[in-house]
JSON list of C-alpha atoms in Angstrom, two decimals:
[
{"chain": "A", "resi": 1, "resn": "MET", "atom": "CA", "xyz": [215.31, 93.02, 265.95]},
{"chain": "A", "resi": 2, "resn": "GLU", "atom": "CA", "xyz": [218.20, 91.59, 267.96]},
{"chain": "A", "resi": 3, "resn": "ILE", "atom": "CA", "xyz": [221.55, 93.35, 267.72]},
{"chain": "A", "resi": 4, "resn": "ILE", "atom": "CA", "xyz": [224.50, 90.96, 267.71]},
{"chain": "A", "resi": 5, "resn": "THR", "atom": "CA", "xyz": [227.76, 92.25, 269.16]},
{"chain": "A", "resi": 6, "resn": "LEU", "atom": "CA", "xyz": [230.93, 90.39, 268.25]},
{"chain": "A", "resi": 7, "resn": "TYR", "atom": "CA", "xyz": [233.88, 90.61, 270.63]},
{"chain": "A", "resi": 8, "resn": "GLU", "atom": "CA", "xyz": [237.23, 91.51, 269.12]},
{"chain": "A", "resi": 9, "resn": "ASN", "atom": "CA", "xyz": [239.98, 90.36, 271.46]},
{"chain": "A", "resi": 10, "resn": "LYS", "atom": "CA", "xyz": [239.57, 86.56, 271.52]},
{"chain": "A", "resi": 11, "resn": "PHE", "atom": "CA", "xyz": [239.02, 83.65, 269.17]},
{"chain": "A", "resi": 12, "resn": "SER", "atom": "CA", "xyz": [236.07, 81.42, 268.45]},
{"chain": "A", "resi": 13, "resn": "ILE", "atom": "CA", "xyz": [237.24, 77.94, 267.45]},
{"chain": "A", "resi": 14, "resn": "VAL", "atom": "CA", "xyz": [234.78, 76.15, 265.14]},
{"chain": "A", "resi": 15, "resn": "VAL", "atom": "CA", "xyz": [235.24, 72.41, 264.74]},
{"chain": "A", "resi": 16, "resn": "PRO", "atom": "CA", "xyz": [232.91, 69.72, 263.43]},
{"chain": "A", "resi": 17, "resn": "THR", "atom": "CA", "xyz": [233.54, 66.23, 264.77]},
{"chain": "A", "resi": 18, "resn": "MET", "atom": "CA", "xyz": [232.46, 62.63, 264.53]},
{"chain": "A", "resi": 19, "resn": "TRP", "atom": "CA", "xyz": [234.80, 61.69, 267.43]},
{"chain": "A", "resi": 20, "resn": "LYS", "atom": "CA", "xyz": [236.94, 59.32, 265.35]},
{"chain": "A", "resi": 21, "resn": "TYR", "atom": "CA", "xyz": [240.28, 60.88, 266.35]},
{"chain": "A", "resi": 22, "resn": "THR", "atom": "CA", "xyz": [240.75, 60.01, 270.02]},
{"chain": "A", "resi": 23, "resn": "PRO", "atom": "CA", "xyz": [243.42, 62.69, 270.79]},
{"chain": "A", "resi": 24, "resn": "PHE", "atom": "CA", "xyz": [240.90, 65.43, 269.90]},
{"chain": "A", "resi": 25, "resn": "THR", "atom": "CA", "xyz": [239.87, 65.74, 273.55]},
{"chain": "A", "resi": 26, "resn": "ASN", "atom": "CA", "xyz": [243.54, 66.32, 274.47]},
{"chain": "A", "resi": 27, "resn": "LEU", "atom": "CA", "xyz": [243.63, 69.31, 272.11]},
{"chain": "A", "resi": 28, "resn": "LEU", "atom": "CA", "xyz": [240.39, 70.58, 273.63]},
{"chain": "A", "resi": 29, "resn": "ASP", "atom": "CA", "xyz": [242.03, 70.40, 277.08]},
{"chain": "A", "resi": 30, "resn": "LYS", "atom": "CA", "xyz": [244.81, 72.68, 275.83]},
{"chain": "A", "resi": 31, "resn": "LEU", "atom": "CA", "xyz": [242.50, 75.04, 273.95]},
{"chain": "A", "resi": 32, "resn": "VAL", "atom": "CA", "xyz": [240.20, 75.76, 276.91]},
{"chain": "A", "resi": 33, "resn": "GLN", "atom": "CA", "xyz": [243.24, 76.82, 278.96]},
{"chain": "A", "resi": 34, "resn": "HIS", "atom": "CA", "xyz": [244.46, 79.36, 276.39]},
{"chain": "A", "resi": 35, "resn": "GLU", "atom": "CA", "xyz": [243.63, 82.94, 277.38]},
{"chain": "A", "resi": 36, "resn": "LEU", "atom": "CA", "xyz": [242.88, 84.06, 273.81]},
{"chain": "A", "resi": 37, "resn": "VAL", "atom": "CA", "xyz": [240.41, 81.26, 273.11]},
{"chain": "A", "resi": 38, "resn": "GLY", "atom": "CA", "xyz": [237.02, 82.63, 274.10]},
{"chain": "A", "resi": 39, "resn": "GLU", "atom": "CA", "xyz": [234.91, 79.68, 273.00]},
{"chain": "A", "resi": 40, "resn": "ILE", "atom": "CA", "xyz": [235.07, 76.39, 271.16]},
{"chain": "A", "resi": 41, "resn": "VAL", "atom": "CA", "xyz": [232.02, 75.72, 269.01]},
{"chain": "A", "resi": 42, "resn": "ILE", "atom": "CA", "xyz": [231.83, 71.96, 268.48]},
{"chain": "A", "resi": 43, "resn": "ILE", "atom": "CA", "xyz": [229.43, 70.71, 265.85]},
{"chain": "A", "resi": 44, "resn": "ASN", "atom": "CA", "xyz": [228.67, 67.17, 266.98]},
{"chain": "A", "resi": 45, "resn": "ASN", "atom": "CA", "xyz": [227.94, 65.15, 263.84]},
{"chain": "A", "resi": 46, "resn": "ASP", "atom": "CA", "xyz": [227.79, 61.80, 265.69]},
{"chain": "A", "resi": 47, "resn": "MET", "atom": "CA", "xyz": [225.99, 62.15, 269.01]},
{"chain": "A", "resi": 48, "resn": "ASN", "atom": "CA", "xyz": [226.26, 58.40, 269.73]},
{"chain": "A", "resi": 49, "resn": "ALA", "atom": "CA", "xyz": [230.06, 58.57, 269.60]},
{"chain": "A", "resi": 50, "resn": "THR", "atom": "CA", "xyz": [230.39, 61.55, 272.00]},
{"chain": "A", "resi": 51, "resn": "PRO", "atom": "CA", "xyz": [233.04, 60.64, 274.59]},
{"chain": "A", "resi": 52, "resn": "ASN", "atom": "CA", "xyz": [232.52, 60.99, 278.31]},
{"chain": "A", "resi": 53, "resn": "ALA", "atom": "CA", "xyz": [235.25, 63.63, 278.67]},
{"chain": "A", "resi": 54, "resn": "SER", "atom": "CA", "xyz": [235.18, 66.23, 281.43]},
{"chain": "A", "resi": 55, "resn": "VAL", "atom": "CA", "xyz": [236.49, 68.93, 279.07]},
{"chain": "A", "resi": 56, "resn": "LEU", "atom": "CA", "xyz": [233.11, 68.90, 277.30]},
{"chain": "A", "resi": 57, "resn": "ASN", "atom": "CA", "xyz": [231.63, 70.45, 280.46]},
{"chain": "A", "resi": 58, "resn": "HIS", "atom": "CA", "xyz": [234.03, 73.42, 280.38]},
{"chain": "A", "resi": 59, "resn": "PRO", "atom": "CA", "xyz": [232.24, 76.80, 280.03]},
{"chain": "A", "resi": 60, "resn": "LYS", "atom": "CA", "xyz": [234.21, 77.62, 276.86]},
{"chain": "A", "resi": 61, "resn": "ILE", "atom": "CA", "xyz": [232.82, 74.53, 275.10]},
{"chain": "A", "resi": 62, "resn": "LYS", "atom": "CA", "xyz": [229.61, 75.13, 273.14]},
{"chain": "A", "resi": 63, "resn": "LEU", "atom": "CA", "xyz": [228.46, 71.69, 271.99]},
{"chain": "A", "resi": 64, "resn": "HIS", "atom": "CA", "xyz": [225.85, 71.71, 269.21]},
{"chain": "A", "resi": 65, "resn": "ASN", "atom": "CA", "xyz": [224.36, 68.24, 268.72]},
{"chain": "A", "resi": 66, "resn": "PHE", "atom": "CA", "xyz": [222.90, 67.15, 265.39]},
{"chain": "A", "resi": 67, "resn": "LYS", "atom": "CA", "xyz": [220.85, 63.98, 264.97]},
{"chain": "A", "resi": 68, "resn": "LEU", "atom": "CA", "xyz": [222.30, 63.50, 261.50]},
{"chain": "A", "resi": 69, "resn": "ASN", "atom": "CA", "xyz": [225.71, 64.33, 260.06]},
{"chain": "A", "resi": 70, "resn": "ILE", "atom": "CA", "xyz": [225.42, 67.78, 258.45]},
{"chain": "A", "resi": 71, "resn": "PHE", "atom": "CA", "xyz": [228.89, 67.34, 256.90]},
{"chain": "A", "resi": 72, "resn": "VAL", "atom": "CA", "xyz": [231.94, 69.54, 257.22]},
{"chain": "A", "resi": 73, "resn": "ASN", "atom": "CA", "xyz": [231.25, 72.68, 255.12]},
{"chain": "A", "resi": 74, "resn": "PRO", "atom": "CA", "xyz": [227.72, 73.24, 256.45]},
{"chain": "A", "resi": 75, "resn": "ALA", "atom": "CA", "xyz": [229.06, 72.57, 259.96]},
{"chain": "A", "resi": 76, "resn": "TRP", "atom": "CA", "xyz": [231.78, 75.22, 259.57]},
{"chain": "A", "resi": 77, "resn": "ASN", "atom": "CA", "xyz": [229.20, 77.69, 258.24]},
{"chain": "A", "resi": 78, "resn": "TYR", "atom": "CA", "xyz": [226.84, 76.95, 261.12]},
{"chain": "A", "resi": 79, "resn": "GLY", "atom": "CA", "xyz": [229.65, 77.29, 263.69]},
{"chain": "A", "resi": 80, "resn": "ALA", "atom": "CA", "xyz": [230.88, 80.56, 262.22]},
{"chain": "A", "resi": 81, "resn": "GLY", "atom": "CA", "xyz": [227.32, 81.87, 262.43]},
{"chain": "A", "resi": 82, "resn": "MET", "atom": "CA", "xyz": [227.13, 80.88, 266.11]},
{"chain": "A", "resi": 83, "resn": "SER", "atom": "CA", "xyz": [230.50, 82.44, 267.00]},
{"chain": "A", "resi": 84, "resn": "GLU", "atom": "CA", "xyz": [230.63, 85.21, 269.59]},
{"chain": "A", "resi": 85, "resn": "TYR", "atom": "CA", "xyz": [234.04, 86.53, 268.54]},
{"chain": "A", "resi": 86, "resn": "SER", "atom": "CA", "xyz": [235.01, 88.21, 265.29]},
{"chain": "A", "resi": 87, "resn": "ASN", "atom": "CA", "xyz": [238.25, 86.19, 265.14]},
{"chain": "A", "resi": 88, "resn": "VAL", "atom": "CA", "xyz": [237.17, 82.73, 263.97]},
{"chain": "A", "resi": 89, "resn": "CYS", "atom": "CA", "xyz": [239.48, 79.74, 263.66]},
{"chain": "A", "resi": 90, "resn": "ILE", "atom": "CA", "xyz": [237.98, 77.00, 261.51]},
{"chain": "A", "resi": 91, "resn": "MET", "atom": "CA", "xyz": [239.66, 73.67, 262.13]},
{"chain": "A", "resi": 92, "resn": "ASN", "atom": "CA", "xyz": [239.40, 69.92, 261.76]},
{"chain": "A", "resi": 93, "resn": "ASP", "atom": "CA", "xyz": [239.15, 67.58, 264.73]},
{"chain": "A", "resi": 94, "resn": "ASP", "atom": "CA", "xyz": [242.10, 65.42, 263.66]},
{"chain": "A", "resi": 95, "resn": "ILE", "atom": "CA", "xyz": [244.95, 67.89, 264.00]},
{"chain": "A", "resi": 96, "resn": "ASP", "atom": "CA", "xyz": [247.31, 69.14, 266.67]},
{"chain": "A", "resi": 97, "resn": "PHE", "atom": "CA", "xyz": [249.18, 72.43, 266.44]},
{"chain": "A", "resi": 98, "resn": "ASN", "atom": "CA", "xyz": [251.23, 74.93, 268.41]},
{"chain": "A", "resi": 99, "resn": "LEU", "atom": "CA", "xyz": [248.78, 77.23, 270.19]},
{"chain": "A", "resi": 100, "resn": "SER", "atom": "CA", "xyz": [251.21, 80.15, 269.87]},
{"chain": "A", "resi": 101, "resn": "ILE", "atom": "CA", "xyz": [249.47, 80.94, 266.55]},
{"chain": "A", "resi": 102, "resn": "PHE", "atom": "CA", "xyz": [246.83, 82.71, 268.64]}
]
């Protein structure tokens, strides 16, 4: 049996996307730079629409590709299950916010 250890001091960001909101990659650029963001779990519900953005190659980005859209609630559940940190931020891909909340 595998023992899973969750880390306490950082956040896992869980976000499903279909890449319809172009500024989403700008938010990702900011999130990967934040010291309290440990990982960003992206559930890719439209692989054909995935942009060619360098931020997607950042080590904090964990891109999970799905051939079919698994829809938002199952995607959040999947992402929370994949998270390495006990602090989980569930978000949409079409928002922008002040990162001081972390």
